JSON list of C-alpha atoms in Angstrom, two decimals:
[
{"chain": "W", "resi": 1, "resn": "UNK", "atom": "CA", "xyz": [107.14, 82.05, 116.18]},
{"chain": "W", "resi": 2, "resn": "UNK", "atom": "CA", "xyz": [107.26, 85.44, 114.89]},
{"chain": "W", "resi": 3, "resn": "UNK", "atom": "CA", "xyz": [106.28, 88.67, 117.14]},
{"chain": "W", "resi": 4, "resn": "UNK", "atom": "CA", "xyz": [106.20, 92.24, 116.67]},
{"chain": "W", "resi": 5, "resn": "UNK", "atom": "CA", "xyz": [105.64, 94.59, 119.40]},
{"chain": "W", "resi": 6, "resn": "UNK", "atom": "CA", "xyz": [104.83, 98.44, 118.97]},
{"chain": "W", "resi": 7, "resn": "UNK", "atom": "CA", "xyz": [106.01, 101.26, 120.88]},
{"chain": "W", "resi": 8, "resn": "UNK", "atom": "CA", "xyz": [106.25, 105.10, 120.42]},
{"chain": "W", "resi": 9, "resn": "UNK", "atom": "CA", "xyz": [102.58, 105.95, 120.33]},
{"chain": "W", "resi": 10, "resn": "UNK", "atom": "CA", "xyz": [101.26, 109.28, 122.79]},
{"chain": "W", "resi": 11, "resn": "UNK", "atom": "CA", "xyz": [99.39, 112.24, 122.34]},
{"chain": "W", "resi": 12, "resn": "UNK", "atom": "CA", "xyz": [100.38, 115.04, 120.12]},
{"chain": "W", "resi": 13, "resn": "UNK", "atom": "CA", "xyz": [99.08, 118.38, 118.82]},
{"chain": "W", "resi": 14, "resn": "UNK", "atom": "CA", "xyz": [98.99, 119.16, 114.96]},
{"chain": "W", "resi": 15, "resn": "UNK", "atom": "CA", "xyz": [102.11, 119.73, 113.68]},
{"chain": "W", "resi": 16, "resn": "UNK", "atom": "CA", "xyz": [103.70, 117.53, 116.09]},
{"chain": "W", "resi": 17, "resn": "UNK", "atom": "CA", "xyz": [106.44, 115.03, 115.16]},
{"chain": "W", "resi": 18, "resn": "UNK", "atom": "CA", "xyz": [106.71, 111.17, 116.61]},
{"chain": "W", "resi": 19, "resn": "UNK", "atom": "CA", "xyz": [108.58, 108.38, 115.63]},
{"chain": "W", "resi": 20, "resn": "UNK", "atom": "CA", "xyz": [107.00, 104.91, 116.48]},
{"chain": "W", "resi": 21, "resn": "UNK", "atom": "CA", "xyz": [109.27, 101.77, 116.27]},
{"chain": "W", "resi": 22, "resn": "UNK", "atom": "CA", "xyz": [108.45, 97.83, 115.82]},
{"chain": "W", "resi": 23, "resn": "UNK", "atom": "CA", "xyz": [110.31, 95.44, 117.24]},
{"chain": "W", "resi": 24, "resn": "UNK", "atom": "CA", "xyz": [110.31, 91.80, 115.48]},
{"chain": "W", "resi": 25, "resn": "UNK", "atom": "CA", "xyz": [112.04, 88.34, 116.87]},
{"chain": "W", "resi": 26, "resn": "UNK", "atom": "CA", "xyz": [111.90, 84.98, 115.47]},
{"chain": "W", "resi": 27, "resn": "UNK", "atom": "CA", "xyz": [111.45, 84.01, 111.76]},
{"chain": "W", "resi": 28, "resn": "UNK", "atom": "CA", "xyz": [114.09, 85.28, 109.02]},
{"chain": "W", "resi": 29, "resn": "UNK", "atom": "CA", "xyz": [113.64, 89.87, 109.59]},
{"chain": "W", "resi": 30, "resn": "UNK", "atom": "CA", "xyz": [115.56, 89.90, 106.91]},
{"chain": "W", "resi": 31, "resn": "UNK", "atom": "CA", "xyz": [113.79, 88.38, 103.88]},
{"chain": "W", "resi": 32, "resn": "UNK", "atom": "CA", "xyz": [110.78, 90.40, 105.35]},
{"chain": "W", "resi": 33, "resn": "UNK", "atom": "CA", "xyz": [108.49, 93.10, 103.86]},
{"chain": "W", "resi": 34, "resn": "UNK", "atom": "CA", "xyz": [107.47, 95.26, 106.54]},
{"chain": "W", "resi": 35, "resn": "UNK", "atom": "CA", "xyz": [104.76, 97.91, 106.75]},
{"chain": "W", "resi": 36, "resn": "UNK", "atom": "CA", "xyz": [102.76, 99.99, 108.79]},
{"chain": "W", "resi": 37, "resn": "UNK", "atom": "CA", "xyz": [98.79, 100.11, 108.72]},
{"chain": "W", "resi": 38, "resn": "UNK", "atom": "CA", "xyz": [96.74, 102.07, 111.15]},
{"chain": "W", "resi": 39, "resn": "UNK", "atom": "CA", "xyz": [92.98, 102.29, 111.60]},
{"chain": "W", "resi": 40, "resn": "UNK", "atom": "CA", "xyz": [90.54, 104.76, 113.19]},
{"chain": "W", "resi": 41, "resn": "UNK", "atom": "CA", "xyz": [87.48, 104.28, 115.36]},
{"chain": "W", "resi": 42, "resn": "UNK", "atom": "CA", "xyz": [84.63, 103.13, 112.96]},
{"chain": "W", "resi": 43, "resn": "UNK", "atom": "CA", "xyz": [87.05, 102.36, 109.59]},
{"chain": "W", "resi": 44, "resn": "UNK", "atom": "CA", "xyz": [88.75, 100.08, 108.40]},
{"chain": "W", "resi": 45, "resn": "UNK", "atom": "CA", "xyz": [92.39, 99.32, 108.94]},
{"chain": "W", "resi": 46, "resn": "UNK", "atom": "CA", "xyz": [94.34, 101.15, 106.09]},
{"chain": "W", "resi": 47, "resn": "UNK", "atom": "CA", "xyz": [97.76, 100.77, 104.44]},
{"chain": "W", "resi": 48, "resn": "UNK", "atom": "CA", "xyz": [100.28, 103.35, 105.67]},
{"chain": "W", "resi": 49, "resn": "UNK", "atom": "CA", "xyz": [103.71, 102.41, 104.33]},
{"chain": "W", "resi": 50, "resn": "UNK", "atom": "CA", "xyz": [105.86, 99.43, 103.39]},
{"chain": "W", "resi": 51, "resn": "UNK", "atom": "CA", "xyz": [109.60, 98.84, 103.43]},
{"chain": "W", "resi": 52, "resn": "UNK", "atom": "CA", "xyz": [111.27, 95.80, 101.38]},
{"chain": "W", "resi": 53, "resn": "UNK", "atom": "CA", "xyz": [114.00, 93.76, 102.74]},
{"chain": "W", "resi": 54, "resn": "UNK", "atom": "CA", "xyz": [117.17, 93.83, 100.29]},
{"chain": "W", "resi": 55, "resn": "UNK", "atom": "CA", "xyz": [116.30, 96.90, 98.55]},
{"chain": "W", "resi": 56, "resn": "UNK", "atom": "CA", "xyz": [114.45, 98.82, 100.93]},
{"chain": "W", "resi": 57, "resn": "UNK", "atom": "CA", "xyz": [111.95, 100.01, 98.51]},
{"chain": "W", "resi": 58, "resn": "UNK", "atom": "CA", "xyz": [109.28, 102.24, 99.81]},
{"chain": "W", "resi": 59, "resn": "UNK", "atom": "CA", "xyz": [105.63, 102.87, 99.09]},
{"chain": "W", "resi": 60, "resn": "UNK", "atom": "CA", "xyz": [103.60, 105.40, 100.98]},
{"chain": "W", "resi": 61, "resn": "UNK", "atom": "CA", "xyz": [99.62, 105.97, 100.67]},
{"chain": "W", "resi": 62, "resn": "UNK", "atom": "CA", "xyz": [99.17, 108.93, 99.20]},
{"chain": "W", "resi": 63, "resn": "UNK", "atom": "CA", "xyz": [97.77, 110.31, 102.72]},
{"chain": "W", "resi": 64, "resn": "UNK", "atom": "CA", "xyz": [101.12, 110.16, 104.68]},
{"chain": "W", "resi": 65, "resn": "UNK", "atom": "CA", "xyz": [103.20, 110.99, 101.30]},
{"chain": "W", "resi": 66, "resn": "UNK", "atom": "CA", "xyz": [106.01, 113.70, 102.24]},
{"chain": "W", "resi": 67, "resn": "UNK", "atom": "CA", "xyz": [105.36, 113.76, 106.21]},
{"chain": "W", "resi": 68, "resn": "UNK", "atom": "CA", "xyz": [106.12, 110.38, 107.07]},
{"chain": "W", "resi": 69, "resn": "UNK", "atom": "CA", "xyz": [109.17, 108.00, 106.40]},
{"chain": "W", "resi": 70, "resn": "UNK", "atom": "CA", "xyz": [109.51, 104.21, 107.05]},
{"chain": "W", "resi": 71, "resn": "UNK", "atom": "CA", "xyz": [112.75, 102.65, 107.52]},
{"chain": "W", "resi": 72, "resn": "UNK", "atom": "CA", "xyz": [114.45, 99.52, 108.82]},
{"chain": "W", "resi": 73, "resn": "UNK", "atom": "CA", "xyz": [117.51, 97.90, 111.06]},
{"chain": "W", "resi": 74, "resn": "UNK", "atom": "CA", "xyz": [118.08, 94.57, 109.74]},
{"chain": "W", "resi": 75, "resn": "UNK", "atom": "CA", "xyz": [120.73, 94.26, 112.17]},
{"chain": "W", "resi": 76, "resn": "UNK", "atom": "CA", "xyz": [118.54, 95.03, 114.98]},
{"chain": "W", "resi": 77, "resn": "UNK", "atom": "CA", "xyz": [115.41, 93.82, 113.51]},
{"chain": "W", "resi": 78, "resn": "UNK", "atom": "CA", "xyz": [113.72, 97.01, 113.86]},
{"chain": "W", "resi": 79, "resn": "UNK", "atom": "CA", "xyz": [111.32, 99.12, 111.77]},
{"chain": "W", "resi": 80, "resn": "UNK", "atom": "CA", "xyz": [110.28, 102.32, 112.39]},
{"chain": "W", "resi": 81, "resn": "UNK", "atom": "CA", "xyz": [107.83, 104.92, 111.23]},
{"chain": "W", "resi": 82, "resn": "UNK", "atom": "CA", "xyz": [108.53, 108.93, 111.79]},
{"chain": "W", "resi": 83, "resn": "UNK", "atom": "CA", "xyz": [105.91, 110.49, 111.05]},
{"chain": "W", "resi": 84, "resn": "UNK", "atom": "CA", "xyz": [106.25, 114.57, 110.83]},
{"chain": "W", "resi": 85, "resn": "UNK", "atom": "CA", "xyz": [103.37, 117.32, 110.48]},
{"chain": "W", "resi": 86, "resn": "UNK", "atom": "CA", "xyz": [100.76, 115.51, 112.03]},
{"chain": "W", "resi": 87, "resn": "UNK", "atom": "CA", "xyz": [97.29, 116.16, 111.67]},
{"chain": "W", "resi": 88, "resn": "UNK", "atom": "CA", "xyz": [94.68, 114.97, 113.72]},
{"chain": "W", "resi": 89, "resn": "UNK", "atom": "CA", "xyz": [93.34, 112.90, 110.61]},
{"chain": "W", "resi": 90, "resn": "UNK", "atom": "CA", "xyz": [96.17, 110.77, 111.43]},
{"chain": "W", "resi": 91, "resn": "UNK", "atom": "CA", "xyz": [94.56, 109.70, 114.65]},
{"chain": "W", "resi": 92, "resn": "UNK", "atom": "CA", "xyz": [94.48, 105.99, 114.74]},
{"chain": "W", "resi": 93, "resn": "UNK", "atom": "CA", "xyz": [96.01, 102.52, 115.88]},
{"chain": "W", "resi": 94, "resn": "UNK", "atom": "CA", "xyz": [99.39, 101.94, 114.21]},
{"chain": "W", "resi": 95, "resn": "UNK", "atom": "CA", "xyz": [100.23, 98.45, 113.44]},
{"chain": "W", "resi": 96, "resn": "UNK", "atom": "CA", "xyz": [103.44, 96.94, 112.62]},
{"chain": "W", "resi": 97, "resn": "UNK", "atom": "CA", "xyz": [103.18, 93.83, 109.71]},
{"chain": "W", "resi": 98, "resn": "UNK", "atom": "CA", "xyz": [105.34, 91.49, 108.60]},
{"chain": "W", "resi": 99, "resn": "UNK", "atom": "CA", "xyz": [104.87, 89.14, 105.28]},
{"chain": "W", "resi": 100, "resn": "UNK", "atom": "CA", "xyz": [107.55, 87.06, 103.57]},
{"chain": "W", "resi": 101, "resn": "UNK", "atom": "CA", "xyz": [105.46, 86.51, 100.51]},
{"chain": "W", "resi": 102, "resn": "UNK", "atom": "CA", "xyz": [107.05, 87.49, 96.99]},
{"chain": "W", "resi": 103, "resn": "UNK", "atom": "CA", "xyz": [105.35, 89.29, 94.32]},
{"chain": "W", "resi": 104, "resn": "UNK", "atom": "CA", "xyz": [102.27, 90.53, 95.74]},
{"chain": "W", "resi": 105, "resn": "UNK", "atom": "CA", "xyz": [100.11, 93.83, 96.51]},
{"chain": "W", "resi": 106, "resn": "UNK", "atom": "CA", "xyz": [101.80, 95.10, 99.55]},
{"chain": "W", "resi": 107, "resn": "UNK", "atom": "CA", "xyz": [99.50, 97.57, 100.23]},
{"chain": "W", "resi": 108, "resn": "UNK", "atom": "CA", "xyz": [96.94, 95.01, 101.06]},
{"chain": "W", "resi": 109, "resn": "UNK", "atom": "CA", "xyz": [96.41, 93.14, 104.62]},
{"chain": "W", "resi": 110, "resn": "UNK", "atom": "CA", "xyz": [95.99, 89.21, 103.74]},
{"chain": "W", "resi": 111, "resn": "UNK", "atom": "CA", "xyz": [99.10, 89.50, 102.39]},
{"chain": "W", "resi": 112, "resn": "UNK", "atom": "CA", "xyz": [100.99, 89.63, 106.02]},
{"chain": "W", "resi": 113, "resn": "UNK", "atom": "CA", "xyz": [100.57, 87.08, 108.13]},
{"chain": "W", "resi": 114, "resn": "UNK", "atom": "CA", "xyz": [102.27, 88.57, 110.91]},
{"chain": "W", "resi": 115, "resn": "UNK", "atom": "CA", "xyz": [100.53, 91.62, 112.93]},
{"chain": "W", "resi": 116, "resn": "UNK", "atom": "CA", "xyz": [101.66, 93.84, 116.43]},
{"chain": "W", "resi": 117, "resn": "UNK", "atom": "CA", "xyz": [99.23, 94.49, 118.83]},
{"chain": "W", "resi": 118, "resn": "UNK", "atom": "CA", "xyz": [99.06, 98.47, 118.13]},
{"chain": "W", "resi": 119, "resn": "UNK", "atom": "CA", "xyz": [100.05, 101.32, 119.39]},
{"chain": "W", "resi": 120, "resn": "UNK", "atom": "CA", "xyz": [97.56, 104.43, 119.37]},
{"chain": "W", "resi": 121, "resn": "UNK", "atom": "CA", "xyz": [98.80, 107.89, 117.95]},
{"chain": "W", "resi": 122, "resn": "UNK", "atom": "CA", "xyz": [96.09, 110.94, 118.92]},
{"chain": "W", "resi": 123, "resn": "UNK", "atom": "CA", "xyz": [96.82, 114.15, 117.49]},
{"chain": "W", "resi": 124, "resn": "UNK", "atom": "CA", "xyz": [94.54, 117.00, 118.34]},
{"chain": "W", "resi": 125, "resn": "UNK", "atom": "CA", "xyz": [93.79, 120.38, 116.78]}
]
């Protein structure tokens, strides 16, 4: 059984900094790509950021580009998500996602089988 719990989320002004962490046990961390969606009231749950496991490769959406940074702790089995300059746009859910599928679109959702429960960031003007 794999699990990932959230934590970190609160509410912030713009400009504001946070840094929200995901904490995984069970399965194999390791050979895991992990990434961060989020979704808004009303939208659809969008691609944030994604880590790989060896070479900790890192895509961002072009929303989140420059003011956020994913990393990871093997080690620990942690992944975490600081997120700087924050605008209320970024208002949302934040999900932590793990897949340990090989050569695939990792900015899309069926491709992790392994989802948090959320953890809601509010940023307000």
């Amino acid at each position: 059984q794999v699990q990932l719990v959230e934590s970190g989320g609160g509410l912030l002004t713009t400009g504001d900094s946070l840094t929200l962490s995901c904490a995984v046990s069970g399965g194999s961390f390791g050979n895991y790509v992990m990434a961060w969606f989020r979704q808004a009231p009303g939208k659809e749950r969008e691609f944030v950021a994604f880590i790989t496991s060896s070479t900790r490769r890192t895509v961002y959406a072009d929303s989140v580009k420059g003011r956020f940074s994913i990393s990871r702790d093997n080690a620990n089995q942690m992944v975490y998500l600081q997120m700087n300059s924050l605008k209320p746009e970024d208002t949302a859910v934040y999900y932590c996602a793990a897949s340990s599928r090989d050569y695939m679109d990792y900015k899309m959702r069926r491709g992790y089988a392994y989802w948090g429960q959320g953890t809601q960031v509010t940023v307000s003007s």
